[in-house]
Amino acid sequence: MSLDLNANYTNSALRVGDVDPYPQRRVGEFIGIVVSNEGVNDEYKHVVLKVHEHALKAYAGQMFHLLCPSPDGGEVWMRRPMSVYRVDKAAGQIEFLYKTEGRGTRGMGTLKPGDEFNIAGPLGNGFKLDPTWKNIVVLGRGVGLATLAPVSQLAAEQDVGVTAILSARHAGVVMSKELFEGVGARVITVLDTDGSSDVENVEKILRQLIADGKADAFFTCGSNRLLKLMKKLGKEHNIPGQVAMEQIMVCGFGACYVCMRTFEVDGKFVLKRVCRDGPVFNMQEAVGW
Ligand SMILES: Cc1cc2nc3c(=O)[nH]c(=O)nc-3n(C[C@H](O)[C@H](O)[C@H](O)COP(=O)(O)OP(=O)(O)OC[C@H]3O[C@@H](n4cnc5c(N)ncnc54)[C@H](O)[C@@H]3O)c2cc1C
Ligand code: FES
């Protein structure tokens, strides 16, 4: 079996500068070139890829399916789903923020500037902003913050105010603070170490934001308890919300039904595919993890 990375690529994968034979299609396979791949703390790394312009159509909450290199010479079966962290159209770059979990993400950690990296996407339905919203609240934890970070960019582009509540185990793993601040978001950090991340305290913060008229919509990812809290307050105050769900995936485009989750729609429990129907869903329909 060949372990040459190129042996994994199909002929349709587009490299930077290639003529796109199907510019109208939503999804493509791309061979990006690694610009940088640096650690941001003990657990997370940030990879920047130069990609074909078609891949830059990705928007907040959408994902790519990544063909991760092997960390140890053995085959890494199947692609890994990863949310878009940032799309830099001017530089022609796409960025991912990732936590090293298993063999796929360990393999990603071995990528060096100049390496090729095969990504397929953009996949799924991402976050949407209603033009009537003036202020939104983004609440995330852990790797969920990587998924939520581009919402703040989207909001900044549309002149929508953002309060971002970043929850983390300790100050060393608070993620994306600079990215949120860089686009003008008001950032509130809550930590396990000082108890400020307790649901009761986060509820107090959210209730104050609602009272101050700063919560036209809620966005969350990365924590079941925070989802439940936002869902409760959203229902109580009639505030619309969106949640990005995570689920183990195989195909990533709706064919295998591995990523099914239960949702509650109009009082009935229904199954939906996280990859194709989501990964972003109406918060009130999400049943939780
Ligand atoms: C829509 C979506 C967006 C995501 N965005 C990010 C992101 O921006 N940054 C990031 O660090 N991680 C993200 N994840 C989680 C990421 O896909 C997993 O951490 C990764 O697949 C783990 O692969 P691994 O080989 O390193 O670990 P392994 O544990 O060896 O993975 C084995 C299998 O489990 C699956 N898997 C493991 N953990 C998860 C998980 N939490 N969610 C879904 N599948 C999982 C993988 O797809 C893989 O097939 C996202 C997941 C989904 C579904
Ligand atoms: S991963 Fe195959 S249907 Fe969602």
GROMACS .gro file of C-alpha atoms in nm, residues 16-287:
model
  272
   16VAL     CA    1  -0.440   2.709  -0.607
   17GLY     CA    2  -0.468   2.861  -0.956
   18ASP     CA    3  -0.639   2.559  -1.119
   19VAL     CA    4  -0.926   2.633  -1.359
   20ASP     CA    5  -1.246   2.531  -1.181
   21PRO     CA    6  -1.451   2.309  -1.416
   22TYR     CA    7  -1.762   2.332  -1.193
   23PRO     CA    8  -1.765   2.683  -1.041
   24GLN     CA    9  -2.138   2.656  -0.964
   25ARG     CA   10  -2.110   2.355  -0.735
   26ARG     CA   11  -2.123   2.412  -0.360
   27VAL     CA   12  -1.868   2.157  -0.250
   28GLY     CA   13  -1.526   2.069  -0.382
   29GLU     CA   14  -1.209   1.880  -0.302
   30PHE     CA   15  -0.904   2.101  -0.262
   31ILE     CA   16  -0.534   2.057  -0.208
   32GLY     CA   17  -0.428   2.340   0.021
   33ILE     CA   18  -0.071   2.439   0.094
   34VAL     CA   19   0.019   2.478   0.460
   35VAL     CA   20   0.126   2.835   0.538
   36SER     CA   21   0.172   2.777   0.912
   37ASN     CA   22   0.072   2.526   1.178
   38GLU     CA   23   0.151   2.659   1.525
   39GLY     CA   24   0.048   2.567   1.878
   40VAL     CA   25  -0.171   2.827   2.050
   41ASN     CA   26  -0.152   2.657   2.391
   42ASP     CA   27  -0.084   2.308   2.535
   43GLU     CA   28  -0.391   2.159   2.368
   44TYR     CA   29  -0.477   2.354   2.056
   45LYS     CA   30  -0.307   2.427   1.724
   46HIS     CA   31  -0.390   2.672   1.447
   47VAL     CA   32  -0.332   2.575   1.086
   48VAL     CA   33  -0.343   2.824   0.798
   49LEU     CA   34  -0.383   2.696   0.441
   50LYS     CA   35  -0.352   2.868   0.106
   51VAL     CA   36  -0.643   2.730  -0.097
   52HIS     CA   37  -0.816   2.751  -0.433
   53GLU     CA   38  -1.057   3.047  -0.443
   54HIS     CA   39  -1.359   2.814  -0.461
   55ALA     CA   40  -1.290   2.697  -0.102
   56LEU     CA   41  -1.313   3.060   0.016
   57LYS     CA   42  -1.692   3.045  -0.031
   58ALA     CA   43  -1.711   2.885   0.316
   59TYR     CA   44  -1.895   3.086   0.579
   60ALA     CA   45  -1.931   3.077   0.960
   61GLY     CA   46  -2.050   2.744   1.098
   62GLN     CA   47  -1.974   2.542   0.784
   63MET     CA   48  -1.713   2.269   0.798
   64PHE     CA   49  -1.455   2.095   0.584
   65HIS     CA   50  -1.378   1.726   0.585
   66LEU     CA   51  -1.004   1.686   0.627
   67LEU     CA   52  -0.786   1.407   0.493
   68CYS     CA   53  -0.544   1.402   0.781
   69PRO     CA   54  -0.190   1.276   0.727
   70SER     CA   55  -0.073   0.979   0.928
   71PRO     CA   56   0.106   1.053   1.256
   72ASP     CA   57   0.277   0.710   1.254
   73GLY     CA   58   0.293   0.564   0.902
   74GLY     CA   59  -0.031   0.363   0.935
   75GLU     CA   60  -0.342   0.455   0.736
   76VAL     CA   61  -0.580   0.713   0.892
   77TRP     CA   62  -0.921   0.590   0.784
   78MET     CA   63  -1.183   0.847   0.689
   79ARG     CA   64  -1.177   1.222   0.692
   80ARG     CA   65  -1.222   1.435   1.004
   81PRO     CA   66  -1.485   1.713   1.025
   82MET     CA   67  -1.358   2.058   1.126
   83SER     CA   68  -1.534   2.395   1.142
   84VAL     CA   69  -1.393   2.687   0.951
   85TYR     CA   70  -1.216   2.913   1.200
   86ARG     CA   71  -1.147   3.200   0.963
   87VAL     CA   72  -1.170   3.273   0.592
   88ASP     CA   73  -0.920   3.536   0.478
   89LYS     CA   74  -1.039   3.612   0.126
   90ALA     CA   75  -0.774   3.879   0.064
   91ALA     CA   76  -0.492   3.635   0.142
   92GLY     CA   77  -0.669   3.337  -0.019
   93GLN     CA   78  -0.643   3.144   0.307
   94ILE     CA   79  -0.859   2.921   0.523
   95GLU     CA   80  -0.781   2.857   0.889
   96PHE     CA   81  -0.871   2.582   1.135
   97LEU     CA   82  -0.824   2.578   1.511
   98TYR     CA   83  -0.800   2.223   1.640
   99LYS     CA   84  -0.754   2.023   1.953
  100THR     CA   85  -0.523   1.724   1.935
  101GLU     CA   86  -0.750   1.430   2.015
  102GLY     CA   87  -0.650   1.114   1.830
  103ARG     CA   88  -0.460   0.997   1.524
  104GLY     CA   89  -0.622   1.236   1.277
  105THR     CA   90  -0.553   1.553   1.467
  106ARG     CA   91  -0.210   1.422   1.575
  107GLY     CA   92  -0.139   1.376   1.204
  108MET     CA   93  -0.249   1.735   1.141
  109GLY     CA   94   0.000   1.840   1.405
  110THR     CA   95   0.283   1.708   1.185
  111LEU     CA   96   0.199   1.940   0.892
  112LYS     CA   97   0.478   2.185   0.805
  113PRO     CA   98   0.475   2.501   0.593
  114GLY     CA   99   0.475   2.399   0.227
  115ASP     CA  100   0.305   2.062   0.288
  116GLU     CA  101  -0.008   1.972   0.093
  117PHE     CA  102  -0.334   1.909   0.283
  118ASN     CA  103  -0.646   1.772   0.117
  119ILE     CA  104  -0.975   1.921   0.235
  120ALA     CA  105  -1.332   1.868   0.106
  121GLY     CA  106  -1.609   2.122   0.150
  122PRO     CA  107  -1.747   2.362   0.245
  123LEU     CA  108  -2.011   2.129   0.391
  124GLY     CA  109  -2.337   2.181   0.577
  125ASN     CA  110  -2.548   2.479   0.678
  126GLY     CA  111  -2.381   2.742   0.893
  127PHE     CA  112  -2.489   3.038   1.106
  128LYS     CA  113  -2.725   3.301   0.971
  129LEU     CA  114  -2.778   3.658   1.091
  130ASP     CA  115  -3.118   3.823   1.069
  131PRO     CA  116  -3.090   4.183   0.944
  132THR     CA  117  -3.313   4.303   1.231
  133TRP     CA  118  -3.066   4.191   1.499
  134LYS     CA  119  -2.851   4.469   1.647
  135ASN     CA  120  -2.679   4.279   1.930
  136ILE     CA  121  -2.608   3.910   1.966
  137VAL     CA  122  -2.463   3.692   2.242
  138VAL     CA  123  -2.213   3.419   2.162
  139LEU     CA  124  -2.150   3.162   2.437
  140GLY     CA  125  -1.899   2.883   2.384
  141ARG     CA  126  -1.668   2.644   2.557
  142GLY     CA  127  -1.354   2.457   2.457
  143VAL     CA  128  -1.329   2.375   2.092
  144GLY     CA  129  -1.679   2.516   2.044
  145LEU     CA  130  -1.514   2.857   2.048
  146ALA     CA  131  -1.333   2.769   1.725
  147THR     CA  132  -1.671   2.712   1.563
  148LEU     CA  133  -1.824   3.032   1.706
  149ALA     CA  134  -1.533   3.268   1.634
  150PRO     CA  135  -1.633   3.338   1.271
  151VAL     CA  136  -1.984   3.441   1.385
  152SER     CA  137  -1.822   3.748   1.537
  153GLN     CA  138  -1.654   3.827   1.204
  154LEU     CA  139  -1.986   3.789   1.024
  155ALA     CA  140  -2.155   4.015   1.281
  156ALA     CA  141  -1.881   4.279   1.255
  157GLU     CA  142  -1.922   4.286   0.875
  158GLN     CA  143  -2.294   4.355   0.924
  159ASP     CA  144  -2.251   4.611   1.205
  160VAL     CA  145  -2.404   4.385   1.467
  161GLY     CA  146  -2.274   4.417   1.824
  162VAL     CA  147  -2.137   4.100   1.983
  163THR     CA  148  -2.095   3.997   2.346
  164ALA     CA  149  -1.880   3.683   2.355
  165ILE     CA  150  -1.879   3.475   2.673
  166LEU     CA  151  -1.579   3.243   2.657
  167SER     CA  152  -1.589   2.951   2.899
  168ALA     CA  153  -1.278   2.746   2.977
  169ARG     CA  154  -1.123   2.516   3.238
  170HIS     CA  155  -0.847   2.768   3.314
  171ALA     CA  156  -0.699   3.090   3.175
  172GLY     CA  157  -0.437   2.896   2.974
  173VAL     CA  158  -0.697   2.739   2.745
  174VAL     CA  159  -0.925   3.038   2.679
  175MET     CA  160  -0.947   3.037   2.303
  176SER     CA  161  -1.008   3.290   2.029
  177LYS     CA  162  -1.012   3.588   2.270
  178GLU     CA  163  -0.796   3.797   2.033
  179LEU     CA  164  -1.007   3.706   1.733
  180PHE     CA  165  -1.329   3.812   1.910
  181GLU     CA  166  -1.169   4.132   2.042
  182GLY     CA  167  -1.012   4.207   1.705
  183VAL     CA  168  -1.355   4.240   1.545
  184GLY     CA  169  -1.485   4.460   1.826
  185ALA     CA  170  -1.669   4.204   2.038
  186ARG     CA  171  -1.711   4.265   2.410
  187VAL     CA  172  -1.545   3.961   2.567
  188ILE     CA  173  -1.635   3.808   2.904
  189THR     CA  174  -1.415   3.518   3.017
  190VAL     CA  175  -1.554   3.265   3.265
  191LEU     CA  176  -1.333   2.996   3.420
  192ASP     CA  177  -1.369   2.672   3.615
  193THR     CA  178  -1.073   2.769   3.835
  194ASP     CA  179  -1.254   3.062   3.999
  195GLY     CA  180  -1.605   2.918   3.965
  196SER     CA  181  -1.718   3.196   3.727
  197SER     CA  182  -1.806   2.935   3.462
  198ASP     CA  183  -2.077   2.786   3.689
  199VAL     CA  184  -2.413   2.777   3.514
  200GLU     CA  185  -2.563   3.001   3.786
  201ASN     CA  186  -2.308   3.274   3.720
  202VAL     CA  187  -2.338   3.249   3.340
  203GLU     CA  188  -2.716   3.269   3.383
  204LYS     CA  189  -2.674   3.594   3.580
  205ILE     CA  190  -2.457   3.740   3.301
  206LEU     CA  191  -2.707   3.638   3.035
  207ARG     CA  192  -3.003   3.777   3.230
  208GLN     CA  193  -2.821   4.111   3.264
  209LEU     CA  194  -2.751   4.119   2.888
  210ILE     CA  195  -3.119   4.052   2.820
  211ALA     CA  196  -3.220   4.330   3.061
  212ASP     CA  197  -2.973   4.567   2.889
  213GLY     CA  198  -3.123   4.492   2.546
  214LYS     CA  199  -2.799   4.332   2.425
  215ALA     CA  200  -2.942   3.991   2.337
  216ASP     CA  201  -3.142   3.988   2.013
  217ALA     CA  202  -3.017   3.636   1.940
  218PHE     CA  203  -2.817   3.358   2.106
  219PHE     CA  204  -2.539   3.144   1.955
  220THR     CA  205  -2.369   2.852   2.126
  221CYS     CA  206  -2.142   2.551   2.073
  222GLY     CA  207  -1.933   2.313   2.280
  223SER     CA  208  -2.129   2.251   2.600
  224ASN     CA  209  -2.450   2.070   2.675
  225ARG     CA  210  -2.515   2.259   2.998
  226LEU     CA  211  -2.463   2.596   2.829
  227LEU     CA  212  -2.694   2.490   2.544
  228LYS     CA  213  -2.962   2.398   2.799
  229LEU     CA  214  -2.920   2.731   2.977
  230MET     CA  215  -2.947   2.938   2.658
  231LYS     CA  216  -3.241   2.729   2.541
  232LYS     CA  217  -3.423   2.793   2.869
  233LEU     CA  218  -3.361   3.169   2.862
  234GLY     CA  219  -3.437   3.187   2.490
  235LYS     CA  220  -3.774   3.023   2.547
  236GLU     CA  221  -3.849   3.243   2.849
  237HIS     CA  222  -3.768   3.570   2.666
  238ASN     CA  223  -3.856   3.468   2.310
  239ILE     CA  224  -3.497   3.510   2.191
  240PRO     CA  225  -3.407   3.311   1.877
  241GLY     CA  226  -3.098   3.094   1.895
  242GLN     CA  227  -2.864   2.880   1.689
  243VAL     CA  228  -2.644   2.594   1.805
  244ALA     CA  229  -2.360   2.420   1.622
  245MET     CA  230  -2.375   2.047   1.700
  246GLU     CA  231  -2.089   1.800   1.692
  247GLN     CA  232  -2.131   1.437   1.600
  248ILE     CA  233  -1.911   1.155   1.480
  249MET     CA  234  -1.914   1.163   1.101
  250VAL     CA  235  -1.811   0.935   0.818
  251CYS     CA  236  -1.920   1.069   0.478
  252GLY     CA  237  -1.988   1.431   0.584
  253PHE     CA  238  -2.241   1.495   0.305
  254GLY     CA  239  -2.559   1.311   0.400
  255ALA     CA  240  -2.516   0.963   0.251
  256CYS     CA  241  -2.429   0.731   0.542
  257TYR     CA  242  -2.665   0.846   0.823
  258VAL     CA  243  -2.393   0.790   1.085
  259CYS     CA  244  -2.433   1.141   1.224
  260MET     CA  245  -2.806   1.122   1.313
  261ARG     CA  246  -2.927   1.303   1.622
  262THR     CA  247  -3.270   1.349   1.777
  263PHE     CA  248  -3.437   1.690   1.752
  264GLU     CA  249  -3.772   1.809   1.881
  265VAL     CA  250  -3.969   1.984   1.608
  266ASP     CA  251  -4.326   2.105   1.679
  267GLY     CA  252  -4.353   1.868   1.977
  268LYS     CA  253  -4.239   1.562   1.779
  269PHE     CA  254  -3.902   1.387   1.805
  270VAL     CA  255  -3.735   1.360   1.465
  271LEU     CA  256  -3.394   1.238   1.347
  272LYS     CA  257  -3.170   1.471   1.147
  273ARG     CA  258  -2.825   1.435   0.993
  274VAL     CA  259  -2.586   1.675   1.162
  275CYS     CA  260  -2.361   1.696   0.854
  276ARG     CA  261  -2.629   1.778   0.599
  277ASP     CA  262  -2.920   1.931   0.795
  278GLY     CA  263  -2.672   2.116   1.020
  279PRO     CA  264  -2.424   2.135   1.178
  280VAL     CA  265  -2.603   2.458   1.283
  281PHE     CA  266  -2.959   2.409   1.409
  282ASN     CA  267  -3.240   2.606   1.568
  283MET     CA  268  -3.151   2.602   1.938
  284GLN     CA  269  -3.508   2.532   2.049
  285GLU     CA  270  -3.513   2.213   1.839
  286ALA     CA  271  -3.185   2.075   1.976
  287VAL     CA  272  -3.234   1.808   2.241
   0.00000   0.00000   0.00000
